[in-house]
CSV table of C-alpha atoms in Angstrom, one decimal:
chain,number,residue,atom,x,y,z
I,1,MET,CA,0.0,-0.1,0.0
I,2,ASN,CA,2.9,2.3,0.9
I,3,SER,CA,4.7,1.7,-2.3
I,4,LEU,CA,1.5,2.2,-4.2
I,5,TRP,CA,1.1,5.8,-2.8
I,6,SER,CA,4.7,6.6,-3.1
I,7,ILE,CA,4.9,5.6,-6.8
I,8,ALA,CA,1.6,7.3,-7.4
I,9,LEU,CA,2.8,10.6,-5.8
I,10,ALA,CA,6.1,10.4,-7.6
I,11,THR,CA,4.3,10.1,-11.0
I,12,LEU,CA,1.9,12.8,-10.0
I,13,ALA,CA,4.7,15.2,-9.1
I,14,LYS,CA,6.3,14.4,-12.4
I,15,ASP,CA,3.1,15.2,-14.3
I,16,ILE,CA,2.5,18.4,-12.4
I,17,ARG,CA,6.2,19.6,-13.0
I,18,LEU,CA,5.8,18.7,-16.9
I,19,GLU,CA,2.4,20.6,-16.9
I,20,TRP,CA,3.9,23.6,-15.0
I,21,ARG,CA,6.7,24.0,-17.5
I,22,SER,CA,4.8,23.4,-20.7
I,23,LYS,CA,1.2,24.4,-19.6
I,24,ASP,CA,0.0,22.7,-22.7
I,25,ALA,CA,-3.2,21.1,-21.2
I,26,LEU,CA,-4.2,23.9,-19.1
I,27,ASN,CA,-3.8,26.7,-21.8
I,28,SER,CA,-5.7,24.6,-24.3
I,29,MET,CA,-8.4,23.7,-21.9
I,30,LEU,CA,-8.8,27.4,-20.8
I,31,PHE,CA,-8.9,28.8,-24.3
I,32,PHE,CA,-11.4,26.1,-25.4
I,33,SER,CA,-13.7,26.7,-22.5
I,34,LEU,CA,-13.4,30.4,-22.9
I,35,LEU,CA,-14.6,29.9,-26.6
I,36,VAL,CA,-17.5,27.7,-25.4
I,37,VAL,CA,-18.6,30.4,-22.8
I,38,VAL,CA,-18.5,33.2,-25.4
I,39,ILE,CA,-20.3,31.2,-28.1
I,40,PHE,CA,-23.0,30.1,-25.6
I,41,SER,CA,-23.6,33.6,-24.4
I,42,PHE,CA,-24.0,34.8,-28.0
I,43,SER,CA,-26.4,32.1,-28.9
I,44,PHE,CA,-28.6,32.3,-25.9
I,45,ASP,CA,-28.2,35.9,-24.4
I,46,PRO,CA,-30.4,35.1,-21.5
I,47,LEU,CA,-31.9,37.4,-18.8
I,48,ALA,CA,-30.5,37.0,-15.2
I,49,GLU,CA,-33.6,35.1,-14.2
I,50,GLU,CA,-33.5,32.5,-17.1
I,51,SER,CA,-29.8,32.1,-16.9
I,52,ARG,CA,-30.1,30.6,-13.5
I,53,HIS,CA,-32.0,27.7,-15.1
I,54,ILE,CA,-29.7,27.1,-17.9
I,55,VAL,CA,-26.3,28.0,-16.7
I,56,GLY,CA,-26.0,24.8,-14.7
I,57,GLY,CA,-26.0,22.9,-18.0
I,58,LEU,CA,-23.9,25.3,-19.9
I,59,ILE,CA,-21.1,25.3,-17.3
I,60,TRP,CA,-20.9,21.6,-17.1
I,61,VAL,CA,-21.0,21.1,-20.8
I,62,ALA,CA,-18.1,23.7,-21.3
I,63,PHE,CA,-16.1,21.7,-18.5
I,64,LEU,CA,-16.9,18.3,-20.0
I,65,PHE,CA,-15.7,19.3,-23.5
I,66,ALA,CA,-12.6,21.1,-22.0
I,67,ALA,CA,-11.8,18.1,-19.8
I,68,VAL,CA,-11.7,15.8,-23.0
I,69,VAL,CA,-8.9,18.1,-24.3
I,70,ALA,CA,-6.9,17.5,-21.2
I,71,LEU,CA,-7.7,13.7,-20.9
I,72,ASN,CA,-6.6,13.2,-24.5
I,73,GLN,CA,-3.1,14.5,-23.7
I,74,THR,CA,-2.8,12.4,-20.6
I,75,TRP,CA,-1.4,9.2,-22.1
I,76,ALA,CA,0.0,10.7,-25.3
I,77,ARG,CA,2.9,12.0,-23.4
I,78,GLU,CA,3.9,8.6,-22.1
I,79,LEU,CA,3.9,7.1,-25.7
I,80,ARG,CA,7.0,9.1,-26.7
I,81,ASN,CA,10.1,7.1,-26.1
I,82,GLN,CA,8.0,4.0,-25.0
I,83,VAL,CA,7.6,5.3,-21.5
I,84,LEU,CA,4.3,3.4,-21.2
I,85,ASP,CA,6.0,0.1,-22.2
I,86,ALA,CA,8.7,0.8,-19.5
I,87,TYR,CA,5.8,1.1,-17.0
I,88,ARG,CA,4.3,-2.1,-18.3
I,89,VAL,CA,7.4,-4.2,-17.7
I,90,SER,CA,8.3,-2.4,-14.4
I,91,PRO,CA,7.1,-4.2,-11.1
I,92,ALA,CA,5.2,-1.0,-10.1
I,93,PRO,CA,1.5,-1.6,-9.5
I,94,ALA,CA,-0.7,-0.6,-12.4
I,95,ASN,CA,-3.1,1.2,-10.1
I,96,ALA,CA,-0.4,3.6,-8.9
I,97,LEU,CA,-0.1,4.9,-12.5
I,98,PHE,CA,-3.8,5.1,-12.8
I,99,LEU,CA,-4.2,7.0,-9.5
I,100,ALA,CA,-1.5,9.5,-10.4
I,101,LYS,CA,-3.0,10.2,-13.8
I,102,ALA,CA,-6.6,10.5,-12.5
I,103,LEU,CA,-5.4,12.8,-9.6
I,104,GLY,CA,-3.4,14.9,-12.0
I,105,ASN,CA,-6.3,15.4,-14.4
I,106,PHE,CA,-8.4,16.2,-11.3
I,107,ILE,CA,-6.1,18.9,-10.3
I,108,PHE,CA,-5.9,20.4,-13.9
I,109,VAL,CA,-9.6,20.3,-14.4
I,110,SER,CA,-10.3,21.8,-11.0
I,111,ALA,CA,-7.8,24.6,-11.7
I,112,LEU,CA,-9.7,25.2,-15.0
I,113,GLU,CA,-13.0,25.3,-13.1
I,114,ALA,CA,-11.6,27.8,-10.6
I,115,LEU,CA,-10.5,30.1,-13.3
I,116,MET,CA,-13.6,29.8,-15.5
I,117,THR,CA,-16.3,29.9,-12.9
I,118,PRO,CA,-15.8,33.8,-12.2
I,119,LEU,CA,-16.3,34.4,-16.0
I,120,PHE,CA,-19.5,32.4,-16.0
I,121,VAL,CA,-20.6,34.6,-13.0
I,122,ILE,CA,-19.8,37.8,-15.0
I,123,PHE,CA,-21.2,36.9,-18.2
I,124,TYR,CA,-24.5,35.5,-17.0
I,125,ASN,CA,-24.9,37.9,-14.0
I,126,LEU,CA,-25.3,35.0,-11.6
I,127,ARG,CA,-26.5,35.3,-8.0
I,128,VAL,CA,-27.0,31.9,-6.1
I,129,LEU,CA,-30.3,31.7,-4.4
I,130,GLY,CA,-29.9,28.3,-2.7
I,131,PRO,CA,-27.2,27.2,-0.2
I,132,ALA,CA,-23.9,28.1,-2.0
I,133,TRP,CA,-21.6,26.0,0.0
I,134,GLN,CA,-23.2,22.8,-1.4
I,135,LEU,CA,-21.6,23.8,-4.8
I,136,LEU,CA,-18.3,22.7,-3.4
I,137,PRO,CA,-19.1,19.0,-2.9
I,138,ILE,CA,-20.9,19.0,-6.3
I,139,VAL,CA,-17.8,20.4,-8.1
I,140,ILE,CA,-15.4,17.9,-6.3
I,141,LEU,CA,-17.8,14.9,-6.9
I,142,GLY,CA,-18.7,16.0,-10.5
I,143,THR,CA,-15.1,16.6,-11.5
I,144,TRP,CA,-13.9,13.3,-10.1
I,145,ALA,CA,-16.8,11.5,-11.9
I,146,LEU,CA,-15.5,13.1,-15.2
I,147,VAL,CA,-11.8,12.4,-14.9
I,148,VAL,CA,-11.9,8.9,-13.3
I,149,ASN,CA,-13.7,7.5,-16.2
I,150,GLY,CA,-12.0,9.8,-18.6
I,151,THR,CA,-8.5,8.7,-17.6
I,152,PHE,CA,-9.6,5.1,-17.9
I,153,PHE,CA,-11.3,5.4,-21.4
I,154,ALA,CA,-8.2,7.6,-22.5
I,155,ALA,CA,-6.1,4.6,-21.7
I,156,MET,CA,-8.5,2.3,-23.5
I,157,SER,CA,-8.6,4.5,-26.6
I,158,LEU,CA,-4.8,4.6,-26.9
I,159,ARG,CA,-4.9,1.2,-28.8
I,160,THR,CA,-7.5,2.4,-31.3
I,161,ARG,CA,-7.2,4.2,-34.6
I,162,SER,CA,-8.0,7.9,-34.4
I,163,ARG,CA,-7.9,7.9,-30.6
I,164,GLU,CA,-8.6,11.5,-30.1
I,165,ILE,CA,-12.2,10.9,-31.5
I,166,MET,CA,-12.6,7.7,-29.6
I,167,LEU,CA,-12.3,9.2,-26.1
I,168,PRO,CA,-15.6,11.2,-26.2
I,169,LEU,CA,-17.5,8.4,-28.0
I,170,LEU,CA,-16.6,6.2,-25.2
I,171,LEU,CA,-16.8,8.6,-22.3
I,172,PHE,CA,-20.1,10.5,-23.0
I,173,PRO,CA,-22.6,7.7,-23.0
I,174,ILE,CA,-21.3,6.3,-19.7
I,175,SER,CA,-21.1,9.8,-18.2
I,176,ILE,CA,-24.8,10.6,-18.9
I,177,PRO,CA,-26.0,9.9,-15.3
I,178,ALA,CA,-23.1,11.9,-13.8
I,179,VAL,CA,-23.7,14.8,-16.1
I,180,LEU,CA,-27.4,14.7,-15.3
I,181,GLY,CA,-26.4,14.7,-11.5
I,182,MET,CA,-24.0,17.7,-11.8
I,183,VAL,CA,-26.4,19.8,-14.0
I,184,ASN,CA,-29.4,19.2,-11.9
I,185,ALA,CA,-27.6,19.6,-8.5
I,186,THR,CA,-26.1,22.9,-9.8
I,187,THR,CA,-29.4,24.2,-11.2
I,188,SER,CA,-31.3,23.3,-8.0
I,189,ILE,CA,-28.8,25.4,-5.9
I,190,LEU,CA,-28.6,28.2,-8.2
I,191,THR,CA,-32.4,28.6,-8.4
I,192,GLY,CA,-32.9,27.6,-4.8
I,193,GLU,CA,-36.0,25.8,-5.9
I,194,ALA,CA,-35.2,22.2,-4.9
I,195,SER,CA,-32.7,20.2,-2.7
I,196,ALA,CA,-29.6,18.9,-4.3
I,197,HIS,CA,-29.5,16.0,-1.9
I,198,PHE,CA,-30.6,13.2,-4.3
I,199,TRP,CA,-28.1,14.3,-6.9
I,200,LEU,CA,-25.3,14.5,-4.5
I,201,VAL,CA,-26.0,11.0,-3.4
I,202,LEU,CA,-26.2,9.9,-7.0
I,203,LEU,CA,-22.8,11.6,-7.8
I,204,LEU,CA,-21.2,9.9,-4.8
I,205,THR,CA,-22.6,6.5,-5.8
I,206,TYR,CA,-21.3,7.0,-9.4
I,207,ASP,CA,-17.9,8.0,-8.1
I,208,VAL,CA,-17.6,5.0,-5.8
I,209,VAL,CA,-18.9,2.4,-8.3
I,210,PHE,CA,-16.7,3.7,-11.2
I,211,THR,CA,-13.6,4.4,-9.1
I,212,THR,CA,-13.8,0.8,-7.9
I,213,ALA,CA,-14.4,-0.5,-11.5
I,214,CYS,CA,-11.5,1.6,-12.9
I,215,LEU,CA,-9.1,0.3,-10.2
I,216,GLY,CA,-10.3,-3.2,-10.8
I,217,PHE,CA,-9.9,-3.1,-14.6
I,218,PHE,CA,-7.0,-0.8,-15.2
I,219,GLY,CA,-4.3,-3.5,-14.9
I,220,LEU,CA,-6.2,-5.5,-17.4
I,221,VAL,CA,-6.4,-2.6,-19.9
I,222,LEU,CA,-2.6,-1.6,-19.3
I,223,HIS,CA,-1.3,-5.1,-19.8
I,224,ALA,CA,-3.8,-6.1,-22.6
I,225,GLU,CA,-1.3,-7.6,-25.1
D,1,MET,CA,-25.6,-30.1,-37.5
D,2,LYS,CA,-25.2,-28.6,-40.9
D,3,ARG,CA,-28.8,-29.3,-41.6
D,4,ALA,CA,-30.1,-27.8,-38.5
D,5,PHE,CA,-29.5,-24.1,-39.7
D,6,PRO,CA,-31.8,-24.3,-42.7
D,7,ILE,CA,-34.4,-26.2,-40.9
D,8,PHE,CA,-34.4,-23.7,-38.0
D,9,ALA,CA,-34.5,-20.9,-40.6
D,10,VAL,CA,-37.6,-22.3,-42.3
D,11,LEU,CA,-39.3,-22.8,-39.0
D,12,THR,CA,-38.5,-19.4,-37.9
D,13,THR,CA,-39.9,-17.8,-41.0
D,14,LEU,CA,-43.2,-19.9,-40.7
D,15,LEU,CA,-43.4,-18.7,-37.0
D,16,LEU,CA,-42.8,-15.1,-38.0
D,17,VAL,CA,-45.5,-15.2,-40.8
D,18,TYR,CA,-48.0,-16.8,-38.2
D,19,ALA,CA,-47.2,-14.3,-35.5
D,20,LEU,CA,-47.5,-11.4,-38.0
D,21,ASN,CA,-51.0,-12.6,-39.1
D,22,GLN,CA,-52.1,-13.0,-35.4
D,23,ALA,CA,-50.9,-9.4,-34.5
D,24,LEU,CA,-52.3,-7.7,-37.6
D,25,SER,CA,-55.3,-10.0,-38.1
D,26,ILE,CA,-54.9,-10.1,-41.9
D,27,VAL,CA,-56.5,-13.6,-42.3
D,28,HIS,CA,-59.2,-14.2,-39.6
D,29,ILE,CA,-58.2,-17.4,-38.0
D,30,PRO,CA,-58.8,-18.3,-34.4
D,31,GLY,CA,-56.6,-16.5,-31.9
D,32,VAL,CA,-56.0,-13.2,-33.7
D,33,ALA,CA,-55.5,-10.1,-31.6
D,34,PRO,CA,-58.7,-8.0,-31.2
D,35,THR,CA,-58.7,-4.3,-32.0
D,36,GLU,CA,-58.0,-2.2,-28.9
D,37,ARG,CA,-61.0,-0.2,-27.9
D,38,THR,CA,-59.6,3.3,-27.4
D,39,MET,CA,-56.3,3.3,-29.3
D,40,GLY,CA,-57.6,1.2,-32.3
D,41,ASP,CA,-55.2,-0.3,-34.8
D,42,VAL,CA,-52.3,1.8,-33.6
D,43,GLN,CA,-52.1,-0.4,-30.5
D,44,ARG,CA,-51.0,-3.4,-32.8
D,45,ILE,CA,-47.4,-2.0,-32.9
D,46,PHE,CA,-47.3,-3.2,-29.2
D,47,TYR,CA,-46.8,-6.7,-30.7
D,48,TYR,CA,-43.5,-5.6,-32.2
D,49,HIS,CA,-42.4,-3.1,-29.7
D,50,VAL,CA,-42.5,-5.2,-26.6
D,51,PRO,CA,-41.0,-8.5,-28.0
D,52,SER,CA,-38.2,-6.4,-29.5
D,53,ALA,CA,-37.5,-4.8,-26.1
D,54,TRP,CA,-37.5,-8.2,-24.3
D,55,THR,CA,-35.3,-9.6,-27.0
D,56,THR,CA,-32.9,-6.6,-26.7
D,57,PHE,CA,-32.5,-7.1,-23.0
D,58,LEU,CA,-32.0,-10.8,-23.4
D,59,LEU,CA,-29.3,-10.1,-26.0
D,60,PHE,CA,-27.5,-7.5,-23.9
D,61,SER,CA,-27.6,-9.8,-20.9
D,62,VAL,CA,-26.0,-12.6,-22.8
D,63,ASN,CA,-23.5,-10.0,-24.1
D,64,LEU,CA,-22.5,-9.1,-20.5
D,65,VAL,CA,-22.4,-12.7,-19.4
D,66,ALA,CA,-20.2,-13.6,-22.3
D,67,SER,CA,-17.9,-10.5,-21.7
D,68,VAL,CA,-17.5,-11.6,-18.1
D,69,VAL,CA,-16.7,-15.1,-19.0
D,70,TYR,CA,-14.2,-13.8,-21.6
D,71,LEU,CA,-12.5,-11.6,-18.9
D,72,ILE,CA,-12.1,-14.6,-16.7
D,73,ARG,CA,-11.4,-17.5,-19.0
D,74,ARG,CA,-10.1,-15.8,-22.2
D,75,ASN,CA,-12.3,-18.0,-24.2
D,76,PRO,CA,-12.5,-16.9,-27.9
D,77,VAL,CA,-15.9,-18.5,-28.2
D,78,ALA,CA,-17.2,-16.2,-25.5
D,79,ASP,CA,-15.8,-13.2,-27.3
D,80,ALA,CA,-17.5,-14.3,-30.6
D,81,VAL,CA,-20.8,-14.5,-28.7
D,82,ALA,CA,-20.2,-11.0,-27.2
D,83,VAL,CA,-19.6,-9.6,-30.8
D,84,VAL,CA,-22.7,-11.3,-32.2
D,85,THR,CA,-25.1,-10.4,-29.3
D,86,GLY,CA,-23.8,-6.7,-29.2
D,87,GLU,CA,-24.5,-6.2,-32.9
D,88,VAL,CA,-27.9,-8.0,-33.0
D,89,GLY,CA,-28.9,-6.3,-29.7
D,90,VAL,CA,-28.3,-2.9,-31.2
D,91,VAL,CA,-30.5,-3.7,-34.2
D,92,PHE,CA,-33.3,-4.8,-31.9
D,93,CYS,CA,-32.9,-1.8,-29.6
D,94,THR,CA,-33.2,0.4,-32.7
D,95,VAL,CA,-36.4,-1.2,-33.5
D,96,VAL,CA,-37.7,-0.5,-30.0
D,97,LEU,CA,-36.6,3.2,-30.2
D,98,VAL,CA,-38.2,3.6,-33.7
D,99,THR,CA,-41.5,1.8,-33.0
D,100,GLY,CA,-42.0,3.6,-29.7
D,101,PRO,CA,-42.4,7.1,-31.0
D,102,ILE,CA,-44.6,5.9,-33.9
D,103,TRP,CA,-47.0,4.6,-31.3
D,104,ALA,CA,-46.5,7.6,-28.9
D,105,ARG,CA,-47.4,10.2,-31.4
D,106,PRO,CA,-51.0,9.4,-32.0
D,107,VAL,CA,-51.6,8.0,-28.4
D,108,TRP,CA,-49.7,10.6,-26.2
D,109,GLY,CA,-49.7,13.3,-28.8
D,110,ILE,CA,-45.9,13.6,-28.5
D,111,TRP,CA,-43.0,11.7,-30.3
D,112,TRP,CA,-40.7,11.6,-27.3
D,113,THR,CA,-40.5,12.3,-23.7
D,114,TRP,CA,-37.7,12.1,-21.1
D,115,ASP,CA,-39.3,9.2,-19.4
D,116,VAL,CA,-37.4,6.7,-17.4
D,117,ARG,CA,-37.9,3.6,-19.7
D,118,LEU,CA,-37.4,5.6,-22.9
D,119,THR,CA,-34.3,7.4,-21.6
D,120,SER,CA,-32.7,4.2,-20.1
D,121,THR,CA,-33.2,2.4,-23.4
D,122,LEU,CA,-31.7,5.2,-25.3
D,123,VAL,CA,-28.7,5.4,-23.1
D,124,LEU,CA,-28.3,1.6,-23.3
D,125,TRP,CA,-28.5,2.0,-27.2
D,126,LEU,CA,-25.8,4.7,-27.0
D,127,ILE,CA,-23.5,2.6,-24.8
D,128,TYR,CA,-23.8,-0.4,-27.1
D,129,VAL,CA,-23.2,1.8,-30.2
D,130,SER,CA,-20.0,3.0,-28.5
D,131,TYR,CA,-19.2,-0.7,-27.8
D,132,LEU,CA,-19.5,-1.5,-31.6
D,133,VAL,CA,-17.5,1.7,-32.4
D,134,LEU,CA,-14.8,0.5,-30.1
D,135,ARG,CA,-14.8,-2.9,-31.8
D,136,ARG,CA,-14.6,-1.4,-35.2
D,137,PHE,CA,-11.9,1.2,-34.5
D,138,SER,CA,-9.5,-1.0,-32.6
D,139,ASP,CA,-8.5,-4.1,-34.7
D,140,SER,CA,-5.6,-5.4,-32.6
D,141,ALA,CA,-5.4,-8.5,-30.4
D,142,GLN,CA,-6.5,-6.5,-27.2
D,143,THR,CA,-9.9,-5.5,-28.7
D,144,PRO,CA,-11.8,-8.3,-26.8
D,145,VAL,CA,-10.3,-7.2,-23.5
D,146,LEU,CA,-11.2,-3.6,-24.0
D,147,ALA,CA,-14.6,-4.3,-25.3
D,148,ALA,CA,-15.5,-6.8,-22.5
D,149,ALA,CA,-14.4,-4.1,-20.0
D,150,LEU,CA,-16.6,-1.6,-21.7
D,151,ALA,CA,-19.5,-3.9,-21.5
D,152,VAL,CA,-19.1,-4.3,-17.7
D,153,PHE,CA,-18.8,-0.5,-17.4
D,154,GLY,CA,-22.0,-0.2,-19.4
D,155,ALA,CA,-23.8,-2.6,-17.1
D,156,LEU,CA,-22.7,-0.7,-14.1
D,157,ASP,CA,-24.0,2.5,-15.6
D,158,VAL,CA,-27.6,1.3,-16.5
D,159,PRO,CA,-28.9,1.2,-12.9
D,160,LEU,CA,-27.4,4.7,-12.2
D,161,VAL,CA,-29.2,6.0,-15.4
D,162,TYR,CA,-32.4,4.3,-14.3
D,163,PHE,CA,-32.4,5.8,-10.9
D,164,SER,CA,-31.3,9.3,-12.0
D,165,ILE,CA,-34.2,9.5,-14.4
D,166,TRP,CA,-36.6,7.7,-12.2
D,167,PHE,CA,-36.3,10.8,-10.0
D,168,PHE,CA,-38.3,12.6,-12.5
D,169,ARG,CA,-42.0,11.5,-13.2
D,170,THR,CA,-42.6,8.7,-15.5
D,171,GLN,CA,-45.0,8.6,-18.4
D,172,HIS,CA,-44.5,5.1,-19.9
D,173,PRO,CA,-47.4,2.8,-19.5
D,174,GLN,CA,-46.7,0.4,-16.6
D,175,PRO,CA,-45.6,-3.1,-17.5
D,176,VAL,CA,-48.6,-5.2,-18.5
D,177,ILE,CA,-47.1,-8.4,-17.3
D,178,GLY,CA,-46.3,-8.7,-13.6
D,179,GLY,CA,-47.1,-5.0,-13.1
D,180,GLY,CA,-50.4,-3.2,-12.3
D,181,GLY,CA,-51.8,-3.1,-15.8
D,182,SER,CA,-54.3,-5.6,-17.3
D,183,ILE,CA,-54.5,-7.1,-20.7
D,184,ASP,CA,-57.0,-9.2,-22.7
D,185,PRO,CA,-55.9,-12.9,-22.6
D,186,ARG,CA,-56.1,-13.0,-26.5
D,187,MET,CA,-53.7,-10.1,-26.7
D,188,LEU,CA,-51.4,-11.7,-24.2
D,189,HIS,CA,-51.4,-14.8,-26.3
D,190,VAL,CA,-50.5,-12.9,-29.4
D,191,LEU,CA,-47.8,-11.0,-27.5
D,192,LEU,CA,-46.2,-14.2,-26.3
D,193,ILE,CA,-46.3,-15.9,-29.8
D,194,ASN,CA,-44.6,-12.7,-31.2
D,195,TRP,CA,-42.1,-12.8,-28.5
D,196,LEU,CA,-41.3,-16.5,-29.3
D,197,ALA,CA,-41.0,-15.6,-33.1
D,198,PHE,CA,-38.8,-12.6,-32.3
D,199,SER,CA,-36.5,-14.6,-30.0
D,200,CYS,CA,-36.2,-17.3,-32.6
D,201,PHE,CA,-35.5,-14.6,-35.3
D,202,ALA,CA,-32.9,-13.1,-33.1
D,203,PHE,CA,-31.3,-16.4,-32.4
D,204,LEU,CA,-31.3,-17.2,-36.1
D,205,ILE,CA,-29.5,-13.9,-37.0
D,206,CYS,CA,-27.0,-14.6,-34.1
D,207,TRP,CA,-26.4,-18.0,-35.2
D,208,SER,CA,-25.7,-16.9,-38.8
D,209,ARG,CA,-23.5,-14.1,-37.6
D,210,TYR,CA,-21.7,-16.4,-35.2
D,211,ARG,CA,-20.9,-18.7,-38.2
D,212,LEU,CA,-19.5,-15.7,-40.1
D,213,GLU,CA,-17.5,-14.5,-37.2
D,214,ARG,CA,-16.0,-18.0,-36.9
D,215,LEU,CA,-15.1,-18.1,-40.6
D,216,ARG,CA,-13.6,-14.6,-40.3
D,217,ARG,CA,-11.3,-15.8,-37.4
D,218,GLU,CA,-10.3,-18.9,-39.2
D,219,VAL,CA,-9.3,-16.8,-42.3
D,220,GLU,CA,-7.4,-14.5,-40.1
D,221,GLU,CA,-5.5,-17.3,-38.4
D,222,ALA,CA,-4.7,-18.9,-41.7
D,223,GLN,CA,-3.4,-15.6,-43.1
D,224,ALA,CA,-1.3,-15.1,-40.0
D,225,LEU,CA,0.1,-18.6,-40.3
D,226,GLU,CA,0.8,-18.1,-44.1
D,227,SER,CA,2.7,-14.8,-43.4
D,228,LEU,CA,4.7,-16.7,-40.7
D,229,LEU,CA,5.4,-19.8,-42.7
D,230,GLY,CA,5.2,-18.9,-46.4
D,231,PRO,CA,2.8,-20.0,-48.9
D,232,GLU,CA,3.9,-23.7,-49.0
D,233,GLY,CA,4.1,-24.2,-45.2
D,234,VAL,CA,7.9,-23.9,-45.3
D,235,PRO,CA,9.2,-21.5,-42.6
D,236,ALA,CA,10.2,-18.2,-44.1
D,237,PRO,CA,13.7,-17.1,-43.3
D,238,ALA,CA,12.7,-14.1,-41.3
D,239,ALA,CA,10.3,-16.1,-39.1
D,240,GLY,CA,12.8,-18.9,-38.5
D,241,SER,CA,13.9,-17.6,-35.2
D,242,LYS,CA,10.3,-17.8,-33.9
D,243,MET,CA,10.1,-21.6,-34.5
D,244,PRO,CA,10.5,-23.7,-31.3
D,245,LEU,CA,13.9,-25.2,-31.0
D,246,PRO,CA,14.4,-28.9,-30.5
D,247,ARG,CA,14.7,-29.8,-26.8
D,248,GLY,CA,18.4,-30.3,-26.6
D,249,GLN,CA,19.2,-26.8,-28.1
D,250,GLN,CA,17.2,-24.6,-25.7
């Protein structure tokens, strides 16, 4: 267990250092979601009252699309110089690699969300009517729901032709309940009309089920030869 | 065994023709379905919609079982069964999704609603289409493992989809079998005959597709062997090092 976390943390530190120096994933995600925000606000141009009902959907769709940009780059980096093959033959547990990649993506997507949320607030004149502190667990659970399966399916689509297209095709159908949970939880807190309790439980269940499944199957996908 | 397939094909065709007549009551023989009192003839689509849905779930369940068996045993037969049931399941699921709105438009007044059964079926269809896309886009030796893992992920997803949409109100009619609804015994009889016919039809297509899949694999193996050994079965010089060495030289 100890070696699992020490290897995971070492890989995570390496990924963060690489990202800090190149800022490839973060910059492309930021610019991409900025474009989505601007295009959405042109296309809908809502009043403040209406925007409360739709912005939960817009914000998560923007993050979902942007996350795919980062997720696609997760494993591509390891293909250069056969790094992934070195991982495969090394005695390090496969799950350490998976946890490091998933946590890394979680950090990158969370950073994106922290930077983009103020823009949404400004462009759509948002004022939260429900209990705002509940947005924090929604963001954490929702982001993890996106990245845990995203990291897994990105590893899966490594072995396919045109892998950049493959990832959303695999990820989006499976993510439907999670997206529904995030969007409805956010909307019910923004409007203050309903409780987000059910959706939080749904997101938590989704996270637990799929984190377990990903950890159970990742070794199989990594070593599938 | 070679004769079994054409015999079964003929029997299935006869059963399908009989079931079609019973459902649409083209020729009035005993046991044809009566016309529904309020919906009229539109209701007859029920004899295709419901059996297709049952067959879809049967096929996807077989797909899941075959995928799990493949993950445990690495049995190529299980993988071939998974390919076949996945493909045929998507076809039947498409029939369900197409016949549903055709019925819903005159009866409910709308083509589609985000109801729990409709949405779960749609998501199931999406998951299995992505399953087929994965199968199509990755043509390496690892494809069966990846596809089987995806099938398990899809199965984990379905209950979550169901509960998340169940939280909204539901509009679909309650199940007529085992639920609160009631049904004329003659209609039930026709429904069960249609289900039998559809299951046989699905099995027939799966059987035929399975034979094709096995042939495809045999051809692939033969080609791989030929590229390894050369056309006359003589080891090609480049592949010589891969041949097992006699015991004394290892």
